[in-house]
Amino acid sequence: MGLLELNDVGKSFGSGKASFFAVRHVSLRFPYRGLFAIKGKSGSGKSTLLNLMAKLLNPNEGKIFYRGKDLTSIKGKRLAHFHLYDVATVFQHYNLIEGASALNNVTLPLLLAKVSSFKAKKRAEELFARFHLTALQDKNVDTLSGGEKQRVAIMRSLVNQPAIILADEPTGALDEKNSEQVMTMLQEIAKERLVIFVSHNEELIARYANNVITVAHGQVTPYQAKEEGLSPESCSYTYGKRWTSFFTGRNFKRNAKKNLVAFLAGTIGFASLLVGLGFYQGSATALANEQSHSLEYQAARISERSYIEIENSPLKLVKQTRPEMVTALDATASLDSVSIENDYSYFLPNYNAYTFEDQKADPCSFLPVYDLTLEEGGQELVKTGGVPLSNNLDSVLVNEEFARLYQEEVVGKRIDLASTYSLFYGGVKEEGALAFHFEIVGVVHEFSFLNAPKVYYSYSALAGLMASTRLPGISKALAKEITIDSLLNLLPSDSVITNYDYLLFIHKLKEVPKLDEVITSLLTAGSFIRIDSSTYSVKAAFQDLTNAFSLSLLVFVGIALVGVSLIVALTSYSNFVSRKKETAVLFTLGARSGDLESVYINESVTVALLSALMALGISPLLQRGLNAYIQGRFGLENLIQIPLLSFWGYRLAIPILLILFAMLLAYLSSSIPLASLKRMPLAEELQDE
Ligand code: ADP
Ligand code: MG
């Protein structure tokens, strides 16, 4: 039994009709030591033969035995083991690990074999000494001459004491002197193990090789070894040393610029992800908060609807009337304190015809509050001036938009307006006039977005005025005291003078949600009673707006995610492509795919991790800056609330998720191209051009 045996081996390339055998019917048997030359013309199949023996290619036909064991089906861990300990390859173009010292290159296979770095260094140094190359030890291999590089490559192939060294044109790129040095070295090595080299230098072959195998058209001259060598001691190894740190460190230095760009891009991407999330989180609460910042919440209208069937038609008419007072009270029974008041609209002036300091003024809305001293929840809205000491009809509050209309101090200024009315009741025509003289006592701050100039007056004070405004004609006709207020009480529910409704006031800000509930339940129950609140409809519109806003933010966050993924993936991929050959070399040296993964993945994962941490670090600053800007610009407070500390009730959920996400992303985007490498034929990647 020889060390290596080829049994009717054939290897074809291509498929279908284009398929051909590069080598075929090759049977060879090699002993445990000796220097063997393979010669032949270019394209005759020498490299293919060598790659088959190195297990960088798999045969289509025949079998290859190593120490009597069939090599054909080994893969994965066992293949890595075979490359690490049994057969080593030397290439025409050296395939050293660039940017590393000669010593590091020679140490590498030992570290792959998990020899401690201390022992590995010692063993490598012994080799340098043995070949009188100690002077090269600490030089960067990039600075070495071709001959020096090849001798370093040969030491690297030897360091794990493999049984076989295969060298494809090891002197192909060298001058005569260097070729001789390399051949002398191989000759010495061949005294204790099997060395097979490919060459077309007849002279070198004649001088150095013990045996010659000639390849022509994929066929070999039948060859049998004359002497059988002895089995060299197999190498022992220990586990434990990580060898990847050198690569990670070197790659970081080499790719400093690319990694810096990836780091910055990643930071921007992750930060915009966080800001997008902050918008998503903050917008709903910010809008809800702002929206309740309005005095308008106090008033609503309550009315009753009835349907009138139209004969011979599926259509119905809707008729709105003022409900019975008991019905109105009943419908609002679940609210703690409400006031239900007559609607005096019929008697009130056209608000667009008011004067401000005796000047005809721009349009604005006049809206009622129940009590101008502003009950619970309202006073904090007053920014300048104040509320009157007691509720009255001589004072009004205006909002900031109103103040802005006049661009001057409005507190203390006058608003005047007047109305006339005429009506028929009990066969009498009644005509009259009302005049209002208000002094602005305070300015309230309201949510400025979508807001308009408003003047708030006291409705309870107005009710007092209406209860004391006599209607002389009607009083005389009915022979009893009738005021505007008492007339409204007498009127039927479908009189235009009633405005077909009552006004409803809630007294506490915290009743707003309850009122909203009542409105919703009346609507869903299909009740005849209807409550209309402008705040409620504004809120519903806002809800839609907020939802649309959040949705677009989610899209934005999604785009940021895709962007970051692309950046990380592209960086990992380009890192991988730039080192594809080196990866193939590492495979050939016996690195396992797990080892390789850590070399490439470490780098991408570290960059991704750093940018995620950076993004987490700067996001509170971004939040502060953006919020200050938004507040100044739109008056919205804390629109962005990045949930760094807790999310969905979990502490630090977002930072942890972001870090995991970044690392997973980097891991996947660098491990996917690696997986493709595992399927790639190594011989092709390592081919010398
Ligand atoms: P040599 O090393 O003797 O010059 P090779 O073994 O490299 O020859 O190639 C033998 C033949 O096989 C050549 O015709 C070459 O083009 C072909 N060949 C080698 N490798 C491949 C491959 N991966 N795919 C297709 N053809 C190949
Ligand atoms: Mg070749």
XYZ file of C-alpha atoms and ligand atoms in Angstrom:
717
model
C 0.000 0.000 0.000
C 1.363 3.421 -0.999
C 0.745 6.758 0.671
C -1.349 8.042 -2.216
C -3.000 5.991 -4.917
C -4.962 7.056 -7.983
C -7.092 4.373 -9.446
C -8.325 4.941 -13.005
C -9.088 8.571 -12.174
C -10.818 10.873 -14.655
C -11.954 14.497 -14.432
C -14.187 16.208 -16.959
C -15.158 19.854 -17.311
C -18.179 21.407 -18.914
C -21.537 19.759 -19.490
C -23.432 18.129 -22.336
C -21.736 18.166 -25.720
C -19.105 20.671 -24.549
C -17.958 18.299 -21.829
C -14.450 16.846 -22.107
C -11.974 15.010 -19.918
C -8.985 17.071 -18.807
C -7.441 13.888 -17.380
C -8.610 10.306 -17.775
C -7.625 6.751 -16.916
C -4.901 7.919 -14.580
C -3.533 5.256 -12.234
C -0.603 6.203 -10.033
C 0.853 5.025 -6.759
C 3.092 7.242 -4.613
C 5.416 6.210 -1.762
C 5.861 7.968 1.580
C 8.747 10.106 0.428
C 10.557 11.327 -2.627
C 10.515 14.254 -5.036
C 8.230 13.630 -7.989
C 7.971 15.824 -11.037
C 4.918 16.061 -13.287
C 5.783 17.412 -16.708
C 3.829 18.003 -19.855
C 2.765 20.647 -22.307
C 0.548 23.507 -21.330
C -3.056 22.342 -21.196
C -2.123 18.683 -20.940
C -3.840 18.297 -17.549
C -0.990 18.703 -14.996
C -2.758 21.213 -12.762
C -5.962 19.227 -12.916
C -4.100 16.154 -11.780
C -2.439 17.996 -8.911
C -5.730 19.581 -7.837
C -7.344 16.137 -7.764
C -4.604 14.883 -5.442
C -4.929 18.022 -3.296
C -8.665 17.405 -3.074
C -9.340 20.841 -4.542
C -11.213 19.014 -7.306
C -13.274 15.866 -7.164
C -12.850 13.155 -9.833
C -15.763 12.094 -12.022
C -14.289 8.677 -12.492
C -12.120 6.380 -10.435
C -10.967 6.665 -6.859
C -8.172 8.286 -4.897
C -6.845 6.602 -1.766
C -4.832 8.231 0.991
C -3.212 5.791 3.413
C -5.602 3.243 1.987
C -8.690 5.331 2.711
C -10.994 6.482 -0.046
C -10.857 10.295 -0.326
C -13.718 10.618 -2.786
C -16.544 11.442 -0.425
C -14.849 13.340 2.398
C -16.034 16.884 2.984
C -16.647 19.494 5.659
C -14.703 18.932 8.855
C -12.845 15.894 7.560
C -11.826 17.709 4.398
C -10.565 20.661 6.466
C -8.636 18.172 8.602
C -7.136 16.616 5.455
C -5.993 20.036 4.206
C -4.664 20.981 7.590
C -2.606 17.897 8.418
C -2.216 15.615 5.417
C -1.666 17.484 2.209
C -0.397 21.025 1.696
C -0.320 23.006 -1.509
C 2.242 25.464 -2.893
C 1.109 27.761 -5.690
C 2.914 29.410 -8.557
C 1.865 32.824 -7.281
C 2.443 31.976 -3.597
C -1.018 32.988 -2.320
C 0.409 34.362 0.908
C -1.786 36.286 3.317
C -1.055 39.857 2.342
C -0.277 42.518 4.874
C 1.013 39.950 7.332
C 4.600 39.205 8.326
C 6.384 36.153 6.987
C 6.255 34.674 10.468
C 2.520 35.228 10.708
C 2.029 33.467 7.406
C 3.991 30.456 8.512
C 2.276 30.394 11.902
C -1.189 30.487 10.408
C -1.665 26.744 9.731
C -0.565 25.996 13.296
C -3.079 28.461 14.663
C -5.719 26.907 12.427
C -4.758 23.637 14.123
C -5.381 25.375 17.448
C -1.762 25.221 18.553
C -1.138 27.910 21.166
C 0.318 31.065 19.646
C 3.406 30.761 21.822
C 4.178 27.221 20.607
C 3.218 28.128 17.065
C 5.650 31.018 17.005
C 8.407 28.801 18.345
C 7.792 26.103 15.770
C 7.675 28.583 12.916
C 10.891 30.215 14.085
C 12.584 26.805 14.067
C 11.617 26.436 10.417
C 13.008 29.846 9.496
C 16.234 28.917 11.259
C 16.400 25.517 9.561
C 16.275 27.111 6.108
C 18.511 30.037 7.137
C 15.699 32.498 6.521
C 15.452 34.069 9.970
C 16.161 37.470 8.408
C 12.804 37.307 6.566
C 10.786 36.446 9.647
C 9.489 39.850 10.639
C 9.160 41.343 7.173
C 5.784 42.094 5.693
C 5.348 39.551 2.892
C 4.232 42.306 0.522
C 7.824 43.594 0.554
C 9.510 40.255 -0.231
C 10.905 39.195 -3.604
C 9.243 36.383 -5.564
C 11.838 33.817 -4.508
C 11.535 34.832 -0.856
C 7.774 34.688 -1.040
C 7.882 31.179 -2.486
C 10.210 29.984 0.270
C 7.860 31.451 2.891
C 4.995 29.651 1.128
C 6.912 26.390 1.253
C 7.574 26.819 4.977
C 3.894 27.510 5.470
C 3.057 24.286 3.644
C 5.506 22.392 5.815
C 4.726 23.778 9.239
C 1.952 21.329 10.115
C 4.163 18.454 8.949
C 1.867 17.158 6.233
C 2.577 13.825 4.584
C 2.351 15.311 1.114
C 3.344 18.650 -0.367
C 1.964 19.472 -3.803
C 3.480 22.352 -5.741
C 2.062 23.636 -9.028
C 4.826 25.339 -11.036
C 6.532 26.590 -7.849
C 9.350 28.113 -9.894
C 7.149 29.309 -12.755
C 7.518 32.953 -11.817
C 11.118 32.827 -10.592
C 14.541 33.438 -12.129
C 17.165 30.700 -12.313
C 18.901 31.422 -9.009
C 15.682 31.628 -7.047
C 14.354 28.521 -8.810
C 17.379 26.577 -7.665
C 16.977 27.742 -4.063
C 13.316 26.716 -4.091
C 14.112 23.319 -5.657
C 16.893 22.685 -3.117
C 14.435 23.379 -0.370
C 11.853 20.997 -1.850
C 14.549 18.380 -2.365
C 15.491 18.526 1.292
C 11.864 18.312 2.383
C 11.353 15.322 0.087
C 13.841 13.322 2.150
C 11.223 12.889 4.815
C 7.905 13.213 2.959
C 6.255 13.022 -0.415
C 6.702 16.103 -2.602
C 5.076 16.289 -6.033
C 5.722 19.332 -8.203
C 4.594 20.414 -11.642
C 7.079 22.012 -13.973
C 7.968 22.379 -17.596
C 11.574 23.236 -16.891
C 13.270 20.048 -18.186
C 16.626 21.048 -16.743
C 15.319 21.516 -13.213
C 13.394 18.256 -13.436
C 16.472 16.371 -14.565
C 18.557 17.848 -11.742
C 16.221 17.501 -8.810
C 13.409 15.007 -9.370
C 13.788 11.358 -8.311
C 10.931 10.319 -10.550
C 9.154 11.892 -13.478
C 5.549 11.486 -14.550
C 4.724 12.711 -18.010
C 1.234 13.951 -18.836
C 0.039 14.160 -22.412
C -3.562 14.788 -23.463
C -4.780 13.907 -20.017
C -3.024 10.542 -19.931
C 0.014 9.665 -17.815
C 2.909 7.357 -18.526
C 2.230 4.366 -16.268
C 4.266 4.794 -13.147
C 5.064 2.619 -10.128
C 7.235 3.795 -7.249
C 10.427 1.806 -6.865
C 11.014 2.407 -3.175
C 8.439 2.564 -0.422
C 9.178 5.221 2.190
C 8.334 5.268 5.861
C 5.330 6.911 7.342
C 6.294 10.237 8.906
C 5.080 10.895 12.420
C 1.696 12.460 12.350
C 1.394 15.786 14.047
C -0.372 16.195 17.377
C -2.447 19.231 18.101
C -4.297 20.963 20.873
C -7.428 23.021 20.848
C -8.082 26.437 22.265
C -6.300 29.246 20.465
C -8.266 31.692 18.425
C -6.330 32.647 15.340
C -8.819 35.054 13.831
C -7.844 38.124 15.838
C -4.904 38.820 13.543
C -7.214 38.934 10.537
C -9.786 41.049 12.230
C -7.153 43.561 13.296
C -5.434 43.649 9.919
C -8.693 43.903 7.972
C -9.820 46.799 10.102
C -6.625 48.658 9.349
C -6.754 47.871 5.647
C -10.406 48.745 5.253
C -10.264 51.734 7.570
C -11.796 54.124 5.038
C -14.479 51.755 3.825
C -15.382 50.800 7.354
C -15.501 54.440 8.387
C -17.936 55.189 5.561
C -19.999 52.127 6.494
C -19.902 53.215 10.128
C -21.141 56.727 9.280
C -23.790 55.453 6.876
C -24.887 52.873 9.437
C -25.037 55.524 12.150
C -27.195 57.791 9.984
C -29.424 54.870 9.022
C -29.880 53.588 12.550
C -30.380 57.104 13.893
C -33.101 57.841 11.347
C -34.648 54.533 12.292
C -34.734 55.661 15.916
C -36.036 59.139 15.047
C -38.745 57.594 12.864
C -39.726 55.373 15.754
C -39.701 58.423 18.038
C -42.088 60.218 15.672
C -44.317 57.185 15.585
C -44.291 56.965 19.360
C -44.582 60.681 20.084
C -46.973 61.974 17.436
C -50.108 60.321 18.822
C -49.612 61.609 22.367
C -48.376 65.008 21.244
C -51.409 65.554 19.014
C -53.839 64.241 21.621
C -52.337 66.573 24.233
C -52.470 69.589 22.009
C -55.935 68.880 20.809
C -57.378 69.017 24.336
C -55.742 72.440 24.667
C -58.861 74.266 23.627
C -61.722 75.932 25.439
C -64.039 74.742 22.732
C -64.344 71.393 24.448
C -66.897 72.874 26.786
C -69.829 73.207 24.433
C -71.908 70.783 22.403
C -75.364 70.803 20.777
C -78.029 68.317 21.632
C -80.917 67.716 19.254
C -83.418 65.068 18.261
C -83.988 63.578 14.857
C -87.082 62.047 13.482
C -87.666 60.460 10.138
C -90.584 61.247 7.945
C -91.611 58.618 5.444
C -92.303 59.884 1.936
C -95.203 58.193 0.253
C -94.246 55.815 -2.581
C -90.568 56.386 -2.032
C -87.833 54.503 -0.214
C -86.364 57.853 0.839
C -87.005 59.413 4.237
C -86.764 63.011 5.321
C -84.795 63.812 8.415
C -86.342 66.348 10.699
C -84.352 67.954 13.482
C -86.112 69.225 16.587
C -85.234 70.338 20.055
C -85.639 67.356 22.394
C -87.674 67.384 25.578
C -85.550 68.615 28.483
C -86.035 65.298 30.326
C -84.870 63.377 27.286
C -81.782 65.578 27.004
C -80.981 65.129 30.717
C -81.551 61.433 30.445
C -79.182 61.086 27.501
C -76.414 62.831 29.441
C -77.092 61.187 32.807
C -73.739 59.429 32.829
C -71.862 62.751 32.941
C -71.059 64.144 36.399
C -72.024 67.744 35.884
C -73.538 69.219 32.775
C -75.646 72.257 32.100
C -78.269 72.207 29.400
C -79.204 75.636 28.144
C -81.545 77.173 25.623
C -79.948 78.058 22.337
C -80.157 81.840 21.903
C -78.666 81.912 18.418
C -81.831 83.439 16.980
C -81.266 86.587 19.045
C -77.534 86.851 18.733
C -75.636 89.157 16.381
C -73.826 88.313 13.207
C -70.383 87.959 14.641
C -68.596 89.102 11.515
C -70.027 92.529 12.096
C -68.147 93.234 15.302
C -65.804 96.145 15.896
C -62.440 96.045 17.581
C -61.595 99.384 19.198
C -64.364 100.901 17.040
C -62.782 99.581 13.864
C -64.578 97.116 11.673
C -62.652 93.968 12.186
C -61.598 90.783 10.445
C -63.893 87.777 10.787
C -63.527 85.519 13.765
C -65.675 83.053 15.718
C -67.519 83.890 18.921
C -67.800 80.807 21.026
C -69.412 80.189 24.375
C -67.789 78.896 27.515
C -70.098 78.140 30.385
C -68.330 80.281 32.937
C -65.683 82.840 32.037
C -63.754 82.282 35.258
C -62.948 78.951 33.579
C -63.756 76.032 35.705
C -61.407 73.201 36.457
C -58.910 72.530 33.705
C -59.150 75.736 31.714
C -57.131 78.357 33.576
C -53.738 76.975 32.647
C -54.482 77.898 29.040
C -54.461 81.633 29.824
C -51.078 83.036 28.799
C -51.502 86.810 29.098
C -54.016 88.786 31.103
C -56.250 86.546 33.180
C -59.785 85.427 33.807
C -62.275 87.852 35.381
C -62.781 87.626 39.135
C -66.390 86.695 38.645
C -68.309 85.425 35.693
C -69.822 88.236 33.599
C -70.880 89.267 30.135
C -68.640 92.320 29.946
C -65.455 90.388 29.551
C -64.176 87.985 26.918
C -61.129 85.846 26.399
C -59.462 85.605 23.006
C -57.010 83.051 21.680
C -53.489 83.729 20.448
C -54.587 83.602 16.815
C -56.969 86.448 17.541
C -54.185 88.421 19.239
C -51.955 87.775 16.250
C -54.592 89.307 13.907
C -54.068 92.700 15.510
C -50.377 92.435 16.220
C -50.658 94.499 19.361
C -51.470 94.098 23.032
C -55.139 93.093 22.937
C -55.793 92.776 26.656
C -57.898 95.728 27.779
C -59.191 96.405 24.253
C -62.877 96.584 23.381
C -65.072 94.485 21.160
C -68.558 95.748 20.365
C -71.395 94.189 18.467
C -75.161 94.522 18.270
C -78.125 92.582 16.968
C -81.782 93.082 16.143
C -84.466 90.450 16.127
C -88.053 90.154 15.056
C -90.469 87.302 15.684
C -94.166 86.344 15.789
C -95.712 84.672 18.772
C -99.293 84.526 19.983
C -100.341 86.707 17.086
C -97.955 89.457 18.111
C -94.949 90.716 16.238
C -92.059 91.454 18.544
C -88.997 93.452 17.523
C -85.976 94.344 19.600
C -82.260 94.993 19.743
C -79.363 93.784 21.838
C -75.931 95.351 22.226
C -72.797 93.728 23.595
C -69.748 95.563 24.893
C -66.858 93.347 25.764
C -63.445 94.010 27.177
C -60.703 91.509 26.389
C -59.316 90.315 29.706
C -57.075 87.449 28.705
C -55.400 85.548 25.884
C -55.501 81.778 25.892
C -52.972 79.542 24.254
C -54.493 76.841 22.123
C -53.083 74.261 19.786
C -52.011 76.532 16.961
C -52.087 73.958 14.221
C -55.353 74.293 12.246
C -56.524 77.052 14.522
C -58.495 80.211 13.818
C -59.170 83.484 15.701
C -61.703 82.968 18.464
C -63.481 85.035 21.097
C -64.879 83.225 24.132
C -67.794 84.719 26.068
C -69.749 83.462 29.064
C -72.880 81.556 28.152
C -74.260 81.441 31.665
C -73.970 85.229 31.809
C -75.686 85.419 28.429
C -78.458 83.196 29.798
C -78.854 85.673 32.659
C -79.219 88.504 30.161
C -81.775 86.528 28.156
C -83.732 85.742 31.284
C -83.984 89.414 32.055
C -84.656 90.730 28.567
C -88.394 91.327 28.435
C -90.459 90.904 25.306
C -93.036 93.673 25.951
C -95.419 92.940 23.062
C -95.793 89.266 23.874
C -95.925 89.923 27.621
C -98.809 92.284 27.024
C -100.669 89.888 24.729
C -100.309 86.964 27.145
C -100.839 89.169 30.168
C -97.790 87.783 31.877
C -94.063 88.542 32.085
C -92.283 86.923 29.097
C -88.536 87.128 28.569
C -86.476 85.748 25.720
C -85.575 82.830 27.960
C -89.088 82.042 29.076
C -90.323 82.348 25.492
C -87.869 79.700 24.413
C -89.236 77.425 27.124
C -92.749 77.930 25.830
C -91.944 77.312 22.189
C -92.687 73.979 20.531
C -89.748 71.735 19.717
C -89.834 72.462 16.008
C -89.793 76.252 16.186
C -87.002 77.941 14.275
C -86.487 80.296 17.238
C -85.273 77.383 19.360
C -82.593 76.655 16.716
C -83.920 73.064 17.050
C -81.536 72.242 19.851
C -80.243 72.829 23.367
C -76.661 73.685 24.186
C -74.852 71.365 26.501
C -71.881 72.375 28.651
C -69.553 70.159 30.582
C -67.701 71.745 33.425
C -64.537 69.711 33.718
C -61.781 69.008 31.247
C -61.637 65.428 32.439
C -65.246 64.947 31.362
C -64.218 65.323 27.708
C -63.521 61.633 27.169
C -66.795 60.742 28.898
C -68.720 63.092 26.657
C -66.987 61.503 23.667
C -68.159 58.126 24.917
C -71.730 59.340 25.237
C -71.604 60.766 21.700
C -70.217 57.537 20.310
C -72.711 55.332 22.098
C -75.650 57.478 20.969
C -74.365 57.263 17.402
C -73.814 53.524 17.475
C -77.140 52.838 19.202
C -78.884 54.692 16.364
C -80.567 56.917 18.949
C -82.854 59.753 17.888
C -80.901 61.950 20.241
C -77.769 63.414 18.731
C -74.962 65.329 20.392
C -72.732 67.351 18.086
C -69.460 68.581 19.415
C -66.949 70.370 17.245
C -64.188 69.018 19.488
C -65.460 65.530 18.875
C -65.390 65.923 15.101
C -62.047 67.685 15.227
C -60.780 64.826 17.334
C -62.072 62.258 14.851
C -60.396 64.172 12.020
C -57.239 64.334 14.088
C -57.386 60.658 14.723
C -57.425 60.073 10.979
C -54.608 62.535 10.522
C -52.557 60.903 13.271
C -53.152 57.474 11.814
C -52.090 58.607 8.360
C -49.095 60.336 9.909
C -48.077 57.229 11.827
C -48.505 55.064 8.775
C -46.274 57.272 6.670
C -43.745 57.265 9.493
C -43.819 53.483 9.501
C -43.107 53.588 5.789
C -40.273 55.999 6.518
C -38.914 53.674 9.209
C -39.230 50.793 6.766
C -37.246 52.671 4.132
C -34.585 53.528 6.701
C -34.422 49.831 7.589
C -33.979 48.778 3.985
C -31.358 51.485 3.508
C -29.352 50.387 6.530
C -29.620 46.752 5.502
C -28.319 47.594 2.049
C -25.402 49.585 3.424
C -24.383 46.847 5.828
C -24.910 44.118 3.244
C -22.961 45.942 0.552
C -20.055 46.626 2.877
C -19.932 43.026 4.005
C -20.192 41.829 0.450
C -17.464 44.120 -0.820
C -15.250 43.087 2.106
C -15.856 39.525 1.101
C -15.253 39.996 -2.622
C -12.001 41.824 -2.003
C -10.783 38.809 -0.059
C -12.344 35.981 -2.011
C -9.016 34.553 -3.055
C -7.617 34.805 0.440
C -10.661 32.934 1.675
C -10.020 30.191 -0.856
C -6.390 30.043 0.307
C -7.531 29.702 3.908
C -9.818 26.843 2.878
C -6.862 25.157 1.218
C -4.751 25.629 4.325
C -7.412 23.739 6.234
C -9.540 26.496 7.773
C -13.028 25.314 8.620
C -15.948 27.345 7.415
C -16.715 28.359 11.001
C -13.233 29.846 11.299
C -13.659 31.739 8.054
C -17.003 33.049 9.075
C -15.510 34.576 12.147
C -12.795 36.296 10.100
C -15.250 38.032 7.796
C -18.219 38.308 10.017
C -16.281 39.800 12.948
C -15.454 42.836 10.903
C -18.949 43.571 9.579
C -20.554 42.795 12.911
C -18.154 45.111 14.724
C -18.840 47.970 12.302
C -22.596 47.419 12.552
C -22.395 47.215 16.338
C -20.387 50.428 16.581
C -22.782 52.327 14.351
C -25.788 51.034 16.303
C -24.142 52.206 19.549
C -23.272 55.563 17.999
C -26.854 55.990 16.763
C -28.143 55.187 20.252
C -25.723 57.743 21.657
C -26.658 60.609 19.358
C -30.394 59.955 19.134
C -31.249 61.785 22.398
C -29.388 64.833 21.058
C -31.231 64.601 17.739
C -34.501 64.282 19.625
C -33.786 67.397 21.680
C -32.776 69.444 18.649
C -35.682 68.368 16.450
C -38.242 68.835 19.219
C -36.978 72.340 19.918
C -37.247 73.141 16.215
C -40.733 71.639 15.842
C -42.009 73.379 18.924
C -40.728 76.722 17.696
C -42.172 76.144 14.275
C -45.496 74.360 14.880
C -46.081 74.721 18.602
C -46.170 70.955 19.072
C -44.450 69.831 22.222
C -42.302 66.683 22.331
C -43.393 65.404 18.967
C -40.466 62.981 18.907
C -40.202 60.598 21.806
C -37.605 57.929 21.111
C -38.510 55.107 23.475
C -34.952 54.277 24.516
C -35.604 53.442 28.138
C -38.695 51.350 27.790
C -40.931 50.149 25.029
C -44.105 48.096 25.240
C -43.376 47.861 28.928
C -39.945 46.299 28.446
C -36.919 48.112 29.799
C -34.236 48.939 27.223
C -36.143 46.944 24.608
C -35.243 49.293 21.760
C -31.473 49.535 22.377
C -31.250 45.781 22.808
C -33.355 45.085 19.726
C -31.396 47.597 17.666
C -28.061 46.078 18.644
C -29.271 42.549 17.972
C -30.798 43.651 14.686
C -27.590 45.375 13.574
C -25.484 42.354 14.427
C -27.872 39.899 12.828
C -28.000 42.009 9.692
C -24.221 42.156 9.458
C -23.985 38.453 10.220
C -26.455 37.476 7.517
C -25.090 39.790 4.885
C -21.583 38.475 5.329
C -22.438 34.831 5.818
C -24.575 34.557 2.692
C -21.685 35.245 0.261
C -19.494 32.926 2.357
C -21.990 30.125 1.898
C -21.729 30.642 -1.846
C -17.955 30.339 -1.563
C -18.309 26.951 0.072
C -20.067 25.717 -3.029
C -17.513 27.304 -5.357
C -14.796 24.997 -6.727
C -11.602 26.022 -4.954
C -9.330 25.044 -7.823
C -10.996 27.634 -10.040
C -10.631 30.426 -7.515
C -6.973 29.590 -6.947
C -6.065 29.152 -10.608
C -2.966 31.097 -11.561
C -3.658 33.407 -14.436
P -1.966 22.320 -17.443
O -1.855 22.608 -16.001
O -1.258 21.035 -17.854
O -1.579 23.443 -18.317
P -4.765 22.086 -16.856
O -4.866 20.899 -15.980
O -4.817 23.412 -16.212
O -3.480 21.993 -17.793
O -5.922 22.025 -17.914
C -6.210 20.860 -18.701
C -7.383 21.177 -19.598
O -8.538 21.320 -18.823
C -7.205 22.466 -20.375
O -7.770 22.288 -21.660
C -7.970 23.454 -19.591
O -8.476 24.481 -20.417
C -9.082 22.601 -19.027
N -9.567 23.111 -17.727
C -8.850 23.197 -16.615
N -9.589 23.671 -15.575
C -10.829 23.878 -16.102
C -12.066 24.342 -15.578
N -12.214 24.687 -14.290
N -13.114 24.431 -16.433
C -13.009 24.065 -17.717
N -11.901 23.639 -18.254
C -10.798 23.516 -17.498
Mg -1.259 24.353 -14.971
